[in-house]
Short mmCIF file of C-alpha atoms and ligand atoms in Angstrom, two decimals:
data_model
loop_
_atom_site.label_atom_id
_atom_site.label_comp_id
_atom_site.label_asym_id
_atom_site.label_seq_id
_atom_site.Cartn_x
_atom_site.Cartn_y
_atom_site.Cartn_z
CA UNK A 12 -14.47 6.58 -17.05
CA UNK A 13 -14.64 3.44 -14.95
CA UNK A 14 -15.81 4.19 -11.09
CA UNK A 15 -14.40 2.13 -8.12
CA UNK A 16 -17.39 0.47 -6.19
CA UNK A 17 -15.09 0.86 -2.81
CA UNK A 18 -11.28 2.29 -1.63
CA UNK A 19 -8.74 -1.09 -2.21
CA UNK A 20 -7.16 -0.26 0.83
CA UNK A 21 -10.17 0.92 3.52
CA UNK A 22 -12.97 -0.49 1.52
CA UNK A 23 -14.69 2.68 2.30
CA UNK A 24 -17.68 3.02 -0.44
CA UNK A 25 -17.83 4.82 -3.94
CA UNK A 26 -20.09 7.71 -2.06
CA UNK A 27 -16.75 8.10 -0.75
CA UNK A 28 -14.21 7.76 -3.54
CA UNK A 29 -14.04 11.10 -5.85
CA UNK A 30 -11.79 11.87 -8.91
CA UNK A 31 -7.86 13.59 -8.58
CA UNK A 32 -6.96 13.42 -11.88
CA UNK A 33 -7.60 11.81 -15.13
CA UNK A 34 -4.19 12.58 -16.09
CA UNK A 35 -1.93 9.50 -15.68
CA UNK A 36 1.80 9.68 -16.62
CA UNK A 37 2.47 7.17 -18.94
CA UNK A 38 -0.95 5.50 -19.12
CA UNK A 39 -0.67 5.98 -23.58
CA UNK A 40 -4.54 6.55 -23.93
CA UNK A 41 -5.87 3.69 -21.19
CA UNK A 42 -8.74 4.82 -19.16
CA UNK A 43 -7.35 5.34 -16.16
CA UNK A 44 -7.59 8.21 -13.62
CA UNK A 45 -6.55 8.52 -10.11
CA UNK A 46 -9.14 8.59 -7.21
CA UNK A 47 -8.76 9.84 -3.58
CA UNK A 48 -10.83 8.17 -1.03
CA UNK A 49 -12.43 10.61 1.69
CA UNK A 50 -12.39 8.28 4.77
CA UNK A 51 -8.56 6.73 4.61
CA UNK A 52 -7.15 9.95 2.27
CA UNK A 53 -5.00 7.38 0.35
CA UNK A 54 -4.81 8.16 -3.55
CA UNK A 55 -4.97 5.21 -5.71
CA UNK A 56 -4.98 4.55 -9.82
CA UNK A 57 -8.57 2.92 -11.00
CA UNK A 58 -8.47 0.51 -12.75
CA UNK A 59 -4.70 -0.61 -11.71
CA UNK A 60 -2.72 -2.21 -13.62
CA UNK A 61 -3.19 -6.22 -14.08
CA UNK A 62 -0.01 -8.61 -12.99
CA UNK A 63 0.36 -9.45 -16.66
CA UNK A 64 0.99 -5.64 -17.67
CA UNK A 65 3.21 -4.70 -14.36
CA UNK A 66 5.21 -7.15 -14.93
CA UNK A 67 5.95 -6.41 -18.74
CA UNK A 68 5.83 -2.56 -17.21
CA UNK A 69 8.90 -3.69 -14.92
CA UNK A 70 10.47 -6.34 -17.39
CA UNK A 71 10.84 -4.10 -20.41
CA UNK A 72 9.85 -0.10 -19.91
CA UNK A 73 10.98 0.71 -15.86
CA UNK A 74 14.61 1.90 -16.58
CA UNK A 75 13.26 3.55 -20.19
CA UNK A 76 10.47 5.05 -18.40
CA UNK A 77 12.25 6.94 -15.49
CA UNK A 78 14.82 7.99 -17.89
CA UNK A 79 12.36 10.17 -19.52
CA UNK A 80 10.69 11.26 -16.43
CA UNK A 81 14.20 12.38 -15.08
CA UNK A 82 15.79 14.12 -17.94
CA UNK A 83 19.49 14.49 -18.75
CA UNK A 84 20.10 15.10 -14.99
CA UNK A 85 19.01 11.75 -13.63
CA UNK A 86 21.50 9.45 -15.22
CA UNK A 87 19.73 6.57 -15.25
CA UNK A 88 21.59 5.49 -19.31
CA UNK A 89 24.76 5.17 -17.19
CA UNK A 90 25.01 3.64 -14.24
CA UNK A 91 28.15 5.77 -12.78
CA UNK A 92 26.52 8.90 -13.57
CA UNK A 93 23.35 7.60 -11.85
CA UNK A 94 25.88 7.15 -8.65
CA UNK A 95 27.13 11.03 -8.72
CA UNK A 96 23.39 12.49 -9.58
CA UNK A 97 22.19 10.68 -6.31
CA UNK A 98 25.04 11.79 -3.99
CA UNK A 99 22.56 14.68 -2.72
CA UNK A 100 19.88 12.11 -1.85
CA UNK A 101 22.36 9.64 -0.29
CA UNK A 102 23.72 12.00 2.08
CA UNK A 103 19.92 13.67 2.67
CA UNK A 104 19.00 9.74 3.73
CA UNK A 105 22.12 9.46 5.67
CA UNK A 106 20.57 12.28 8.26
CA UNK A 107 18.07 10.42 9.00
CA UNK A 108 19.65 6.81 8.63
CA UNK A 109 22.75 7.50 10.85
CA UNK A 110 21.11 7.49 14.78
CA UNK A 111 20.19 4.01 13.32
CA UNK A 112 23.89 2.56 12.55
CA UNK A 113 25.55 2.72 15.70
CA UNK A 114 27.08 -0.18 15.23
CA UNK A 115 28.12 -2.96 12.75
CA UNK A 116 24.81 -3.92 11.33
CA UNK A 117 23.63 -6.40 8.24
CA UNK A 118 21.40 -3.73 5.73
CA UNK A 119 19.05 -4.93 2.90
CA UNK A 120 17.84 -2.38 0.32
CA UNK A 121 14.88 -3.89 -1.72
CA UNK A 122 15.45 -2.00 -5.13
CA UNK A 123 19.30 -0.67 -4.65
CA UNK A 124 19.34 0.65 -8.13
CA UNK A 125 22.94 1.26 -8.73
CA UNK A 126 23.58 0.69 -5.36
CA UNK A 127 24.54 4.34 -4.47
CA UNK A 128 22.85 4.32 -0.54
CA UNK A 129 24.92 0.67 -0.10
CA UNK A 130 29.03 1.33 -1.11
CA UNK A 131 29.48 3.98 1.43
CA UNK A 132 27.76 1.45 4.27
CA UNK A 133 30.20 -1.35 3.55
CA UNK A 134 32.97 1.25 3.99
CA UNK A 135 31.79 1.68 7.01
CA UNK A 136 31.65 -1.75 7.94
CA UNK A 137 27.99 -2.80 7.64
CA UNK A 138 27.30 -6.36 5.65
CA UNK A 139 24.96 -4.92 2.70
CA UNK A 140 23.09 -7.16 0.13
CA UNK A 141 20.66 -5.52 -2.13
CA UNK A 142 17.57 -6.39 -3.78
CA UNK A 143 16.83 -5.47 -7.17
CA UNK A 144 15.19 -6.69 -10.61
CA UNK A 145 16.78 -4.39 -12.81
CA UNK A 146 19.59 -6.65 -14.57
CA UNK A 147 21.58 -3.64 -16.09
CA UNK A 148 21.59 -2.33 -12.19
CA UNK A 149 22.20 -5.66 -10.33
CA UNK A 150 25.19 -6.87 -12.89
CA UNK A 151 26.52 -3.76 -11.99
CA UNK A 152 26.12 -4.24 -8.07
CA UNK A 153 27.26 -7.63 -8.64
CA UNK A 154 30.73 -6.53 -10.31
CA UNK A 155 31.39 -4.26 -6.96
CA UNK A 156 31.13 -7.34 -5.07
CA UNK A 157 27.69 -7.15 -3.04
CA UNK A 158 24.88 -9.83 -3.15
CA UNK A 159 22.55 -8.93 -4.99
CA UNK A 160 19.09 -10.93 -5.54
CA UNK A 161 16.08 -10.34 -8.30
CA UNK A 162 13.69 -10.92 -5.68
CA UNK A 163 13.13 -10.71 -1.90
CA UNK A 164 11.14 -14.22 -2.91
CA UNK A 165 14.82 -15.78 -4.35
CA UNK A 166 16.71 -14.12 -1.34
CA UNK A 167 14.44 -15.96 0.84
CA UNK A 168 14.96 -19.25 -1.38
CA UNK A 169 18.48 -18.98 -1.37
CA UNK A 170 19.65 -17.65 2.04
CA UNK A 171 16.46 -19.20 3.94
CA UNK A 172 18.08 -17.97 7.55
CA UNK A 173 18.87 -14.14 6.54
CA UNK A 174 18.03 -12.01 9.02
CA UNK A 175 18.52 -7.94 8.92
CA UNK A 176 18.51 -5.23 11.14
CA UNK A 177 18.08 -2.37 9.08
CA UNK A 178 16.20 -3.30 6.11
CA UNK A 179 15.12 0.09 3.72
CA UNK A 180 13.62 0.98 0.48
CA UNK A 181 13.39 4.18 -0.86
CA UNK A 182 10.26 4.60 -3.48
CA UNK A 183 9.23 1.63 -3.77
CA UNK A 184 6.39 1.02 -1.12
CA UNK A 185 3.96 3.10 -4.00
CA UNK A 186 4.63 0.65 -6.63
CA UNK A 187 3.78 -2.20 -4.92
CA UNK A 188 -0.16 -3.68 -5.27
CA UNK A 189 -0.43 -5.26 -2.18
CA UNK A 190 1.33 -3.08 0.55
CA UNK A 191 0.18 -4.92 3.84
CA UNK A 192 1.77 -8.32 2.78
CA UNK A 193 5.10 -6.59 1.07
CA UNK A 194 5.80 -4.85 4.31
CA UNK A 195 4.58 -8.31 6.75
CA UNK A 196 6.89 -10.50 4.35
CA UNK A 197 9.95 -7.76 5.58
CA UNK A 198 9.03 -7.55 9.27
CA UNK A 199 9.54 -11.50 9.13
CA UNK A 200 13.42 -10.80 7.92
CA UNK A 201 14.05 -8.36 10.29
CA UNK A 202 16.14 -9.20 13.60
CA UNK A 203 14.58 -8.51 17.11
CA UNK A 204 15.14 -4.64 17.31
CA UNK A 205 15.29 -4.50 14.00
CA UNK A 206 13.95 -1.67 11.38
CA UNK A 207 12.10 -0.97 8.52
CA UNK A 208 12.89 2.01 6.65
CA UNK A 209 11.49 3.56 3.83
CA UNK A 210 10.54 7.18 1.66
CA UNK A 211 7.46 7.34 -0.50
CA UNK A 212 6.20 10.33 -2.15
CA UNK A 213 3.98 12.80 -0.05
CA UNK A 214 0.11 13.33 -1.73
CA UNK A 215 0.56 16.55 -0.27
CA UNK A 216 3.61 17.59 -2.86
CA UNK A 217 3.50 21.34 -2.45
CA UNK A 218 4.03 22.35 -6.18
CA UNK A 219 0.39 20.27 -6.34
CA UNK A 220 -1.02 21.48 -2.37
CA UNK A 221 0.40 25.04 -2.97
CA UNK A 222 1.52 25.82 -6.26
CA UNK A 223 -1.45 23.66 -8.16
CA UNK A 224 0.75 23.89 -11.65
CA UNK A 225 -1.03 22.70 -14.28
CA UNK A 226 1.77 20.82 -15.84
CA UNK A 227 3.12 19.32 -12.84
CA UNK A 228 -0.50 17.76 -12.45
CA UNK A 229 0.40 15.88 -15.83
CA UNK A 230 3.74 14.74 -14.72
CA UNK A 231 3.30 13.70 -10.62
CA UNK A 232 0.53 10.99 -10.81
CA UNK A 233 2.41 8.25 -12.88
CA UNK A 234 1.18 4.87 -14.30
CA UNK A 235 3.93 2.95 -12.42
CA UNK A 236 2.29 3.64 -9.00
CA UNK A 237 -1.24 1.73 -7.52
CA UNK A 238 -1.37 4.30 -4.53
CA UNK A 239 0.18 7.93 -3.57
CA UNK A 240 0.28 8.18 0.45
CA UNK A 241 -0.34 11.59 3.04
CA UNK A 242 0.64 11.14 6.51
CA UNK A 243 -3.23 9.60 7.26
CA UNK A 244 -3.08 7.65 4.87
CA UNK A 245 -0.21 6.10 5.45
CA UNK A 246 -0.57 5.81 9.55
CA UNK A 247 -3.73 3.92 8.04
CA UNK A 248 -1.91 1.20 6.31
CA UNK A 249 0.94 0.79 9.22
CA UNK A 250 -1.91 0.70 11.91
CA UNK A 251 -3.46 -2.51 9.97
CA UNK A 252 0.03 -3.64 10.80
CA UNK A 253 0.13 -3.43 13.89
CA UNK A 254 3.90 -2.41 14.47
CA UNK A 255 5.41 0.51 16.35
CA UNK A 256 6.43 3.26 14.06
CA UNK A 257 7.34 6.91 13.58
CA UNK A 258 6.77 9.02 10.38
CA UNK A 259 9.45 11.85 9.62
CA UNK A 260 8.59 14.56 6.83
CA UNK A 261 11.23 15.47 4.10
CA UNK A 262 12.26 17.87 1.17
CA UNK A 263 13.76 16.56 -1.45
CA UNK A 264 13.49 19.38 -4.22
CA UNK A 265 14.45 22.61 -3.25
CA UNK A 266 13.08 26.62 -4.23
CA UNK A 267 14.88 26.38 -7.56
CA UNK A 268 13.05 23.61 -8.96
CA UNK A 269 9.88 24.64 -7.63
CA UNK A 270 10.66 27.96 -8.91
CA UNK A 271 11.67 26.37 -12.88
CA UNK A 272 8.24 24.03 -12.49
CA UNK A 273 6.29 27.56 -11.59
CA UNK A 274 7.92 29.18 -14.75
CA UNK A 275 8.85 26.40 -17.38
CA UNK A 276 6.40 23.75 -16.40
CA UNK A 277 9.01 21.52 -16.09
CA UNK A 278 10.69 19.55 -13.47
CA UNK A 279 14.61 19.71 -13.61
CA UNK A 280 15.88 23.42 -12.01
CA UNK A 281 17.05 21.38 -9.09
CA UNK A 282 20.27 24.10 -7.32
CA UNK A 283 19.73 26.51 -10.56
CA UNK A 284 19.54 30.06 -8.28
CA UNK A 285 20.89 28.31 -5.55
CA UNK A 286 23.76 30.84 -5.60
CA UNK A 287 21.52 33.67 -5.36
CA UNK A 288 19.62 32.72 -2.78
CA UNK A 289 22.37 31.12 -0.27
CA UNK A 290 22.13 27.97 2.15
CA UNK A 291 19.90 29.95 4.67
CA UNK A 292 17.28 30.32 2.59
CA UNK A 293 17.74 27.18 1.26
CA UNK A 294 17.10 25.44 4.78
CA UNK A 295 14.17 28.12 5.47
CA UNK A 296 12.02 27.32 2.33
CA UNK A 297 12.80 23.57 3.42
CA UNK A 298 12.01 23.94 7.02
CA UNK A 299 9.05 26.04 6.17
CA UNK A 300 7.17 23.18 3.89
CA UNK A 301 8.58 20.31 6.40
CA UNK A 302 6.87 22.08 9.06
CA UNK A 303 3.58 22.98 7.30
CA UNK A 304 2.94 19.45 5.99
CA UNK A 305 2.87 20.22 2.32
CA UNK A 306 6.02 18.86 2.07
CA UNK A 307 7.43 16.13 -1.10
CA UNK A 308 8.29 13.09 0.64
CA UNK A 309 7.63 11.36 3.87
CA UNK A 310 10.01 8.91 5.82
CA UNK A 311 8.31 5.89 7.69
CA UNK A 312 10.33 3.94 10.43
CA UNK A 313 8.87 0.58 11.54
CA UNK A 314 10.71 -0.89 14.86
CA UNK A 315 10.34 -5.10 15.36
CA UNK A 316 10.21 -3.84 19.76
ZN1 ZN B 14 -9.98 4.38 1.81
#
């Protein structure tokens, strides 16, 4: 197994750096593992990927690949259906996103997917223009009549004066190599008062923190992601930054599918006993992991004051 020599992101030394998994989703045999560096707490694949293969990664297998992570119920072969299976995550983010639209704002989402967080925002009067390389996704963006750009590089090239005030990206920060620059590049696009918002999966998933299944360990720490981020590790990278900036925890799967990955092994049971056990205890098992820390997801909010 090849060893790191130091962390890529605190440069901490390999007398720090230990082994999380050897288990990489999607890695088809390569010797890769993840590691998880003592003194910054980030998690981070060894050896990463070279530009050559994430790019053919993103060119050719992205769309193919979270299809089979998501199952029947993620709708990622049709683009409509992916639009009604992410109504429960649009109006989760909208909790959240709504103190910041109080008025008519101009929103960029780097990697809009379908566009499901964007439709409902232009009905409500904010100028939207997405961001994303997928062509089956951004055709279909396109036909619905938003902008939509390959690249936050050929939005730059072709709208050179763009500015934003809200500009958001939901799981993408953890497939990016270089996080410092991505985010710098976006704090230059942002108006004065403007935000940054994104979600990235929590390191501190609970069905890994609490539950430790076995077969969620094979599933969770995927080939398509250089780093996996706790809250320290991820104050870590926004404090190189500089910027003022708040961290929110989230849920996004609830007992049920914790419950299916505890007895199937699999992910997928997302609402299955949720008529046994009743929006109470719904919001309780949430609130519970939220406020304990082993939560799935975390929220970061960076402010251009
Ligand atoms: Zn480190």
């Amino acid at each position: 197994m090849p060893l790191p020599e130091h962390c890529p992101l605190c440069k901490a030394g390999a007398e720090n750096q230990s082994v999380v998994t050897p288990h990489v989703f999607g890695a088809k045999g390569a010797r890769r593992s993840f590691f998880h560096c003592e003194s910054c707490d980030v998690r981070y694949q060894y050896p990463g990927l070279t530009p050559d293969q994430e790019a053919r990664f993103y060119a050719a297998e992205f769309e193919h690949f979270m299809a089979s992570r998501a199952g029947d119920s993620g709708g990622w072969q049709d683009t409509e259906k992916h639009i009604a299976a992410n109504e429960s995550t649009r109006l989760r983010r909208m909790a959240y996103l709504d103190p910041h639209l109080t008025e008519r704002l101009s929103v960029l989402e780097i990697g809009c997917s379908s566009g499901f967080m964007l439709y409902p925002l232009v009905g409500a009067g904010h100028e939207c223009i997405g961001v994303e390389p997928s062509g089956a996704f951004s055709d279909y963006v396109r036909k619905r009549g938003l902008a939509v750009y390959g690249s936050v590089h050929e939005l730059h090239t072709l709208k050179p004066d763009a500015l934003f005030d809200i500009i958001m990206h939901f799981f993408v920060l953890e497939h990016i190599a270089d996080p410092l620059p991505f985010l710098q590049s976006q704090w230059k696009l942002l108006k004065p008062g403007g935000k940054i918002v994104f979600e990235i999966p929590n390191a501190a998933d609970p069905l890994y923190t609490v539950y430790n299944i076995p077969e969620f360990e094979r599933f969770y720490w995927s080939i398509a992601h250089p780093w996996y981020f706790t809250e320290g590790s991820l104050r870590y990278l926004l404090d190189r930054l500089g910027y003022s900036y708040e961290i929110i925890r989230e849920q996004r799967y609830d007992l049920s599918n914790h419950l299916i990955w505890a007895r199937d092994g699999r992910p997928g049971g997302m609402g299955r006993f949720s008529h046994v056990f009743g929006p109470p205890l719904e919001m309780a098992y949430r609130d519970a992991l939220i406020r304990s820390g082993q939560c799935d997801t975390l929220v970061g909010i960076i402010r251009k004051d």
